[in-house]
Short mmCIF file of C-alpha atoms in Angstrom, two decimals:
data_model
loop_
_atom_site.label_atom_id
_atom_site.label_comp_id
_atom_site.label_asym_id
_atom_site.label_seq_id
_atom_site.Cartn_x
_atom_site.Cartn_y
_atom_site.Cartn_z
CA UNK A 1 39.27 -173.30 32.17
CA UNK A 2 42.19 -175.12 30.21
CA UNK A 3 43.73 -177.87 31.55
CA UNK A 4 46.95 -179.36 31.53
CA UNK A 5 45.73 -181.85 29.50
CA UNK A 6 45.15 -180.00 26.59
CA UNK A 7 48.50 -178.04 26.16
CA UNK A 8 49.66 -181.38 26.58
CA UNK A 9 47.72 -182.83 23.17
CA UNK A 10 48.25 -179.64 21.46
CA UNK A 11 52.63 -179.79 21.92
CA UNK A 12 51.76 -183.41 21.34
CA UNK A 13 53.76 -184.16 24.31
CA UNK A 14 52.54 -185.68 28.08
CA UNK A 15 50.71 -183.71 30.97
CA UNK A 16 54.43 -185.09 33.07
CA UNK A 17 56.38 -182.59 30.69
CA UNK A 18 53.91 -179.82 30.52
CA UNK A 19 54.46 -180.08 34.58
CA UNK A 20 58.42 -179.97 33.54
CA UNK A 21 58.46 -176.94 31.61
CA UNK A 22 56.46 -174.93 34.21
CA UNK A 23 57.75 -176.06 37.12
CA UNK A 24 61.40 -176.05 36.00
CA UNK A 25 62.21 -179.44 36.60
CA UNK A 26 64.62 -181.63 35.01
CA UNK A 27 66.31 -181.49 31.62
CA UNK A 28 64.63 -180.65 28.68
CA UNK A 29 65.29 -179.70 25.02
CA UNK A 30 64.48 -176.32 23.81
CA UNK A 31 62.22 -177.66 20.82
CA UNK A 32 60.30 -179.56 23.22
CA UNK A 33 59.97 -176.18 26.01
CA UNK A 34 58.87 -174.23 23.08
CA UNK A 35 56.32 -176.43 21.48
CA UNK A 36 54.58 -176.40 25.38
CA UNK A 37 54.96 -172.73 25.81
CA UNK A 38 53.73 -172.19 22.67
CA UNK A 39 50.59 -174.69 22.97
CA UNK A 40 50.09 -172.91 26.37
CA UNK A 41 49.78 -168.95 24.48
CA UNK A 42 47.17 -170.38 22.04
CA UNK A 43 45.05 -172.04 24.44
CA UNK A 44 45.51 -168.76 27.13
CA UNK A 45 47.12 -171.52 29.80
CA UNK A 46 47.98 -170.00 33.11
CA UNK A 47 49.52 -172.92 35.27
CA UNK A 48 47.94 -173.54 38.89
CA UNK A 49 50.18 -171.39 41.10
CA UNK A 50 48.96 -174.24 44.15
CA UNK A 51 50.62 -177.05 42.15
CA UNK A 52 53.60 -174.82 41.16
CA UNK A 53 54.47 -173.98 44.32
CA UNK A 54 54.05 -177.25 45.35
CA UNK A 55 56.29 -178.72 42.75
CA UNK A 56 59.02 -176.77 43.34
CA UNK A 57 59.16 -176.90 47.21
CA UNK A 58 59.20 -180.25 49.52
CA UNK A 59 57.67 -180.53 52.93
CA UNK A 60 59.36 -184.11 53.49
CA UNK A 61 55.90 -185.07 54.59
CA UNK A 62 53.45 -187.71 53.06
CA UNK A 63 49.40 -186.59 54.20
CA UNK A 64 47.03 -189.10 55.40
CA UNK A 65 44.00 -187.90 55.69
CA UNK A 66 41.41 -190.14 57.75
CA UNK A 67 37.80 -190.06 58.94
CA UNK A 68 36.79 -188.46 62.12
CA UNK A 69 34.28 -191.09 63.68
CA UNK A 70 33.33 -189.95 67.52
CA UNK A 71 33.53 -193.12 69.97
CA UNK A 72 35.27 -195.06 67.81
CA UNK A 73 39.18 -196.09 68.71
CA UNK A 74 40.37 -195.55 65.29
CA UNK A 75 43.85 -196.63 65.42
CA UNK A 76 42.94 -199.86 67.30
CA UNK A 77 40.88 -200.37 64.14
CA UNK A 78 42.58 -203.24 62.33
CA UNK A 79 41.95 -201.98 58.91
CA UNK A 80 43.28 -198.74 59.39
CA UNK A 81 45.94 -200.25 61.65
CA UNK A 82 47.26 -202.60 59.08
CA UNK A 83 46.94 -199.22 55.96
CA UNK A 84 48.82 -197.18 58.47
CA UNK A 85 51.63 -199.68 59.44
CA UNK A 86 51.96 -200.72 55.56
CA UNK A 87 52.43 -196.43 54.69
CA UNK A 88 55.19 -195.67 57.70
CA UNK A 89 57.06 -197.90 56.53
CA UNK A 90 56.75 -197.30 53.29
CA UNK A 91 57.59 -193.55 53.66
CA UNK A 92 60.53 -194.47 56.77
CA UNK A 93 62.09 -196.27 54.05
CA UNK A 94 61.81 -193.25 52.02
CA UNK A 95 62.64 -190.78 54.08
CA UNK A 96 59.64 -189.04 54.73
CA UNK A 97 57.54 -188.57 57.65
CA UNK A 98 53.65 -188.80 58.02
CA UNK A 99 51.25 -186.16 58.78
CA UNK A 100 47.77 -187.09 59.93
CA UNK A 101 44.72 -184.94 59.31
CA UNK A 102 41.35 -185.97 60.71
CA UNK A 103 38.23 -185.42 58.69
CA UNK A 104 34.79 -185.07 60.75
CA UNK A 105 32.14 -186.18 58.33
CA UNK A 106 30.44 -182.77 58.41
CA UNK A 107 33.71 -180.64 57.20
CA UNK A 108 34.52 -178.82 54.25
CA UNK A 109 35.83 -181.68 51.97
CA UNK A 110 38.91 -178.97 51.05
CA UNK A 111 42.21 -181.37 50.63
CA UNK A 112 44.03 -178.25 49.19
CA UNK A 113 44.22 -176.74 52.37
CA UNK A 114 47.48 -179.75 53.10
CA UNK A 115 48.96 -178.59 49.89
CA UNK A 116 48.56 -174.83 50.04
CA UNK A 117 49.98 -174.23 53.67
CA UNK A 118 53.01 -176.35 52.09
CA UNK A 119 52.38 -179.64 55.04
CA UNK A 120 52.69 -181.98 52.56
CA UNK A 121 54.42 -182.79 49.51
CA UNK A 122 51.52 -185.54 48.55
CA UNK A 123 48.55 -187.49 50.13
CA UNK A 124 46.81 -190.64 50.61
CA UNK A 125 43.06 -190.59 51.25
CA UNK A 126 41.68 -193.39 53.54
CA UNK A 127 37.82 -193.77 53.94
CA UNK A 128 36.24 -191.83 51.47
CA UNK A 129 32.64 -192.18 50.16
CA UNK A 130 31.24 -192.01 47.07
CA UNK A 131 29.36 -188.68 47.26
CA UNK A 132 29.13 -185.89 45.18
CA UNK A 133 31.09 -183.69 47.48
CA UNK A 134 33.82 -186.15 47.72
CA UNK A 135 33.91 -186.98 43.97
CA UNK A 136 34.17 -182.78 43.58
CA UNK A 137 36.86 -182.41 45.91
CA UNK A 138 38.86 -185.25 44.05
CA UNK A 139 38.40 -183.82 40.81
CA UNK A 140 39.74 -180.94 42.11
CA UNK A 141 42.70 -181.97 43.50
CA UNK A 142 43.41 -184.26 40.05
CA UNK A 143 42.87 -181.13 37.85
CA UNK A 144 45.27 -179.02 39.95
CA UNK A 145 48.06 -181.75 39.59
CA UNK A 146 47.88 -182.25 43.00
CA UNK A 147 49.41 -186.26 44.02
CA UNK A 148 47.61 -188.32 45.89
CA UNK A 149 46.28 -191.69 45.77
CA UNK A 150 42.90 -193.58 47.22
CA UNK A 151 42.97 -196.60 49.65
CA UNK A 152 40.32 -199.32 49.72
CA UNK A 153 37.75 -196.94 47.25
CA UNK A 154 37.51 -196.35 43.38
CA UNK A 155 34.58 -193.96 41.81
CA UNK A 156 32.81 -195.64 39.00
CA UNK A 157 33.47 -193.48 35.28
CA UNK A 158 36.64 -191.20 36.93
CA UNK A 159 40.50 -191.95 36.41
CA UNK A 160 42.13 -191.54 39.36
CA UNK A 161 45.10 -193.55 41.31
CA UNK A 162 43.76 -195.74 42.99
CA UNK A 163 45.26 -199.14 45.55
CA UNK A 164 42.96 -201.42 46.34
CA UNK A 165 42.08 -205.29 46.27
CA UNK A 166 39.88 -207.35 44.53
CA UNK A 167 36.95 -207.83 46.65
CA UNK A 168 34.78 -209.22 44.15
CA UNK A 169 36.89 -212.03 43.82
CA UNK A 170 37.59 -212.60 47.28
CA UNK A 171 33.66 -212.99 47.97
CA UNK A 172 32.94 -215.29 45.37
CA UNK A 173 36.02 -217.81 46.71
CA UNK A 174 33.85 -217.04 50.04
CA UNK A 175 30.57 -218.12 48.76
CA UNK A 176 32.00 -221.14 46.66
CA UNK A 177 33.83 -222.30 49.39
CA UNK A 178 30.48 -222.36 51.72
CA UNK A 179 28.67 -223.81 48.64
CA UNK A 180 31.47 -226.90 48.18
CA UNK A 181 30.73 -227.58 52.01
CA UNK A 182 26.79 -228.55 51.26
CA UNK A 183 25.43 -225.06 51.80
CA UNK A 184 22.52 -223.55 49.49
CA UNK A 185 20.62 -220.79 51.50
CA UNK A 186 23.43 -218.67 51.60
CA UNK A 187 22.76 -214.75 52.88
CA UNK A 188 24.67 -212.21 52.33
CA UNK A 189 25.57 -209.45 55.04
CA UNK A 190 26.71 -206.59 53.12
CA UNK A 191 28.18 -202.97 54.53
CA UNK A 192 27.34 -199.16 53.65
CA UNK A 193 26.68 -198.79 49.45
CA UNK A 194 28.67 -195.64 49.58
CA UNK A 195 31.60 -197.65 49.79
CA UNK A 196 33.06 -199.57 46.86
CA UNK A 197 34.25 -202.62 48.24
CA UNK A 198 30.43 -202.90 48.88
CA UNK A 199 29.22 -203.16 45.67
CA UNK A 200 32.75 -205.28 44.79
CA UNK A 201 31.51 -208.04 47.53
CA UNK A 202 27.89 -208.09 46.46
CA UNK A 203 29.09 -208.85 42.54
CA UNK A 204 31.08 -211.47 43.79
CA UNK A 205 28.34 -212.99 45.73
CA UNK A 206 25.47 -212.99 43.04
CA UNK A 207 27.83 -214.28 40.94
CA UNK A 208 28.99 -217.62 42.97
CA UNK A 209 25.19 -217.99 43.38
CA UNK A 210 24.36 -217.66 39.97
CA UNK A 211 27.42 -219.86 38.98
CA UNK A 212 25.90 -222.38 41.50
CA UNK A 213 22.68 -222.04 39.95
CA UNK A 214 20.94 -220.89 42.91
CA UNK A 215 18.33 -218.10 43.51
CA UNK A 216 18.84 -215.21 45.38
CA UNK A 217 15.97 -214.17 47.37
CA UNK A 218 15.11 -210.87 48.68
CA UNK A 219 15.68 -212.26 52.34
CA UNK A 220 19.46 -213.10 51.86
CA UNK A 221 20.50 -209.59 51.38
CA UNK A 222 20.96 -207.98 54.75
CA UNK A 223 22.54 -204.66 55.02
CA UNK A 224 25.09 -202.89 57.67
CA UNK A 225 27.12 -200.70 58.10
CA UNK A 226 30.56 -202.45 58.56
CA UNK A 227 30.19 -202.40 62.88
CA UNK A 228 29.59 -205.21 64.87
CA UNK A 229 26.65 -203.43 66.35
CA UNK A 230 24.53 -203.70 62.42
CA UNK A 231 25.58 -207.97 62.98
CA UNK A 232 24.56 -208.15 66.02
CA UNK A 233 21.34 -206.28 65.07
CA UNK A 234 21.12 -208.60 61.69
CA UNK A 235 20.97 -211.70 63.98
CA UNK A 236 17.15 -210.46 64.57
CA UNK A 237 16.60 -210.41 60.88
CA UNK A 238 18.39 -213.52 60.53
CA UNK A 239 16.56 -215.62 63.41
CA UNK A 240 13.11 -214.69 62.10
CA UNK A 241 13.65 -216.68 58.67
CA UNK A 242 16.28 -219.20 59.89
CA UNK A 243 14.02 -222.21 58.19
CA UNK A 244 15.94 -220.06 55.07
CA UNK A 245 19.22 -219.51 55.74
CA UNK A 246 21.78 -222.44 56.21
CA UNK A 247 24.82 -220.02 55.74
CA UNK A 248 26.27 -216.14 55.85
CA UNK A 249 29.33 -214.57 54.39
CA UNK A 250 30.03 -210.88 55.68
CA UNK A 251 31.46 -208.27 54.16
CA UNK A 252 33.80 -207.91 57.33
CA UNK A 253 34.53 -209.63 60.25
CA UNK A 254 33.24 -206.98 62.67
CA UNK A 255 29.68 -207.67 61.00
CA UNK A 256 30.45 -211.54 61.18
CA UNK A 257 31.64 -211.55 64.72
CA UNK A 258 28.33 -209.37 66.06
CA UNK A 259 26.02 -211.70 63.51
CA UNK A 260 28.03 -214.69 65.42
CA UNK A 261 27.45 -213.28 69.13
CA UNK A 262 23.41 -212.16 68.59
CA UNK A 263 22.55 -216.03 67.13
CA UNK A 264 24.37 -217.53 69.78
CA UNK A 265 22.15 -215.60 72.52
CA UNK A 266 19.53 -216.97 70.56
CA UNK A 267 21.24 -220.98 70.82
CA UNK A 268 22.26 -220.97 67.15
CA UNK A 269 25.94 -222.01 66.99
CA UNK A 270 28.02 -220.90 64.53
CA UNK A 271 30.04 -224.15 63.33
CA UNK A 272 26.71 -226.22 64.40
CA UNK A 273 23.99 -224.53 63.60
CA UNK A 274 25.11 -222.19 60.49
CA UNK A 275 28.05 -221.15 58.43
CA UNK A 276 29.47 -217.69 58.67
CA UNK A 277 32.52 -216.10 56.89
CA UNK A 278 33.80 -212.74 57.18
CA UNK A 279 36.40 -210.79 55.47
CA UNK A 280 39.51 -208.78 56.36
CA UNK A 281 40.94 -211.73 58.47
CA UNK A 282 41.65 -209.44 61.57
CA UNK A 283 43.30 -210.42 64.62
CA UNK A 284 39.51 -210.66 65.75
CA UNK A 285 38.57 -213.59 63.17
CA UNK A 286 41.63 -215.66 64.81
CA UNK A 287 40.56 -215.14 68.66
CA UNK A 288 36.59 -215.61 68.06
CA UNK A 289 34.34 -218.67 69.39
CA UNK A 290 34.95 -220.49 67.06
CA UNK A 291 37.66 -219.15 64.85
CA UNK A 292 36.24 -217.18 61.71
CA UNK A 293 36.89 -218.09 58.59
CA UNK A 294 37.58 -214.88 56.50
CA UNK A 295 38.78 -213.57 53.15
CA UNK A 296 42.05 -212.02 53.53
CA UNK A 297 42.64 -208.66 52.65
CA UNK A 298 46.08 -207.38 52.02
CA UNK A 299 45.83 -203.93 53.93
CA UNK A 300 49.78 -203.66 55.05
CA UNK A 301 50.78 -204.06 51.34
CA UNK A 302 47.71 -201.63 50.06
CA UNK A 303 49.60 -198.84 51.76
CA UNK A 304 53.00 -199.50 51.71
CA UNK A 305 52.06 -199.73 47.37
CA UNK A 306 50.10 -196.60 47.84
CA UNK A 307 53.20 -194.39 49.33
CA UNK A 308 55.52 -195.43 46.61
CA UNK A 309 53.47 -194.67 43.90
CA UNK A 310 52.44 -191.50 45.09
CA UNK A 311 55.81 -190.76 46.47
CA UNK A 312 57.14 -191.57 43.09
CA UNK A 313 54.61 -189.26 41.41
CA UNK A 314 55.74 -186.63 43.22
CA UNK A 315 59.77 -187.17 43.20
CA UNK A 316 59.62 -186.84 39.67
CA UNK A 317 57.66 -184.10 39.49
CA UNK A 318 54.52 -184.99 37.67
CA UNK A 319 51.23 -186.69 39.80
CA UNK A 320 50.44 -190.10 40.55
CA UNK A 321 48.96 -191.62 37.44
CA UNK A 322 45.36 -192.14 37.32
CA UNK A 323 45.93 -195.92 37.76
CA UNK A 324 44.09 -198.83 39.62
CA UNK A 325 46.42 -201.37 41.56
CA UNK A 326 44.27 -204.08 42.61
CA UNK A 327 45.64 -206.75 45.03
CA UNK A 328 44.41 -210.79 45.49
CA UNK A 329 42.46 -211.81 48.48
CA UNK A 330 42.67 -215.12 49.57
CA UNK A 331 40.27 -217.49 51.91
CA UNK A 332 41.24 -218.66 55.10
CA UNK A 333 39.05 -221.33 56.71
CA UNK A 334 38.44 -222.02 60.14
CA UNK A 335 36.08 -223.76 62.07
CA UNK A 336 32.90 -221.18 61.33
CA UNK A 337 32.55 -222.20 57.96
CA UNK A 338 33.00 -225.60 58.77
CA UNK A 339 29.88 -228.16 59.91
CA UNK A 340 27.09 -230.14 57.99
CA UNK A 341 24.04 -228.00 56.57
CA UNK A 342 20.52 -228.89 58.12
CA UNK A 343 18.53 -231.36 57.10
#
């Protein structure tokens, strides 16, 4: 099947103006139309009719698509709260109004479906997992010309546009800053690996401990799954080789919170007894006993950027280019993180 891409090196011209010529948008000179028609007869091109209907016809609607997770108050959530708040107004200042589709986990990843019934002109996708069917679906909407942009997750070796922040970074100021209060024995309380910001948070973390010249044993990495259930459930883990562990940053503050109420059950303190950070710095991390320190994570701005590019993509007729925006973190410490280690 030939792409867009390859008219587009044939005319010697961009994949944006190939869009142009078939779509019928904007000005453009006649040598230029003709060089991409005639790029387009060689290589048998037939345009995506999808994407050209699409291009030439505006819902005034920006897609969100979100995961279905039964039992869980989604919108209360504060990382999808803060995504959410940061896109409406993004696309209110704009013009445009939001459309919400829910996702179960089980469903036919199809995203074309928002395009194809005309409900959207372009779409942001919030907590997708790097799986084969998802990394399929995305290629497919990329080589349609389809806009849309990812939240919070990249996929390793593919090009597409991407927001998100730089967790990596954020976890190693995390783990230096527990190291520059006395700690050593620092665990690490990680979330689900098919998420990016995972694997982002565990670099960060192996390298502040290898910076700090300090081994990582086997019993430091604990694994969740980004509730406050798997840290309250880690606290078991945790208890059982407490002679080890003198500190704990978590990947979020959910984990961190649940980690925090388990050990206390237990008469471990956090503050007192051990050193926990967290990350996202939600409402949550401000309100908890004692306040959590956490990494903050710019959510609010990670979707307002993510409408206007997309937006922009689209309003100029080409897609959002396969780009990654990556936003700072930045620690906030509170008393959790605070405390002398044990003797």
């Amino acid at each position: 099947m030939v792409t867009r891409k390859e008219v587009a090196e044939l005319a010697g011209v961009s994949e944006a103006t190939v869009s142009r010529v078939f779509n019928g948008l904007g000005p453009m000179k006649p040598a230029t139309k003709e060089r991409v028609l005639e790029a387009a007869r060689q290589l048998d091109y037939h345009p995506n009719a999808i994407a050209q209907s699409f291009a030439r016809r505006r819902s005034g609607n920006l897609g969100v698509v979100l995961p279905y997770m039964p039992k869980v108050h989604l919108f209360s959530t504060y990382y999808f709260a803060e995504i959410l708040s940061g896109i409406g107004e993004q696309v209110r200042e704009q013009g445009y109004d939001l459309l919400l589709s829910l996702l179960k986990p089980d469903e036919s990843l199809d995203y074309t479906r928002l395009y194809r019934s005309q409900k959207v002109d372009a779409c942001i996708i919030l907590g997708a997992r790097d799986t084969p069917q998802q990394r399929q679906s995305l290629q497919q909407l990329q080589e349609q010309g389809l806009p849309f942009c990812l939240v919070n997750q990249h996929f390793e070796g593919s090009t597409f546009y991407e927001v998100d922040a730089d967790h990596a970074e954020g976890s190693y100021q995390a783990v230096r800053h527990l190291q520059e209060e006395g700690y050593r024995k620092i665990a690490f309380l990680n979330g689900s690996p098919e998420y990016s910001n995972s694997a982002d948070r565990l670099q960060g973390y192996l390298r502040a401990m290898a910076d700090a010249g300090l081994e990582v044993t086997p019993g430091l990495l604990l694994q969740g799954n980004y509730s406050r259930k798997s840290g309250y459930e880690a606290a078991d883990q945790l208890w059982e080789q407490r002679e080890q562990v003198e500190a704990v940053f978590a990947a979020n503050d959910r984990m961190a919170i649940g980690l925090m109420q388990g050990l206390r059950e237990k008469g471990w303190i956090a503050g007192r007894d051990f050193a926990v950070i967290g990350c996202d710095d939600s409402d949550s991390a401000k309100l908890s006993d004692p306040p959590l320190s956490s990494i903050s994570v710019p959510f609010y701005e990670m979707g307002k950027e993510a409408a206007r590019g997309v937006l922009a993509g689209f309003l100029h007729g080409e897609s959002a280019k396969p780009v990654s925006v990556k936003l700072p973190t930045s620690l906030v410490v509170r008393q959790s993180s605070k405390g002398s280690p044990r003797k």
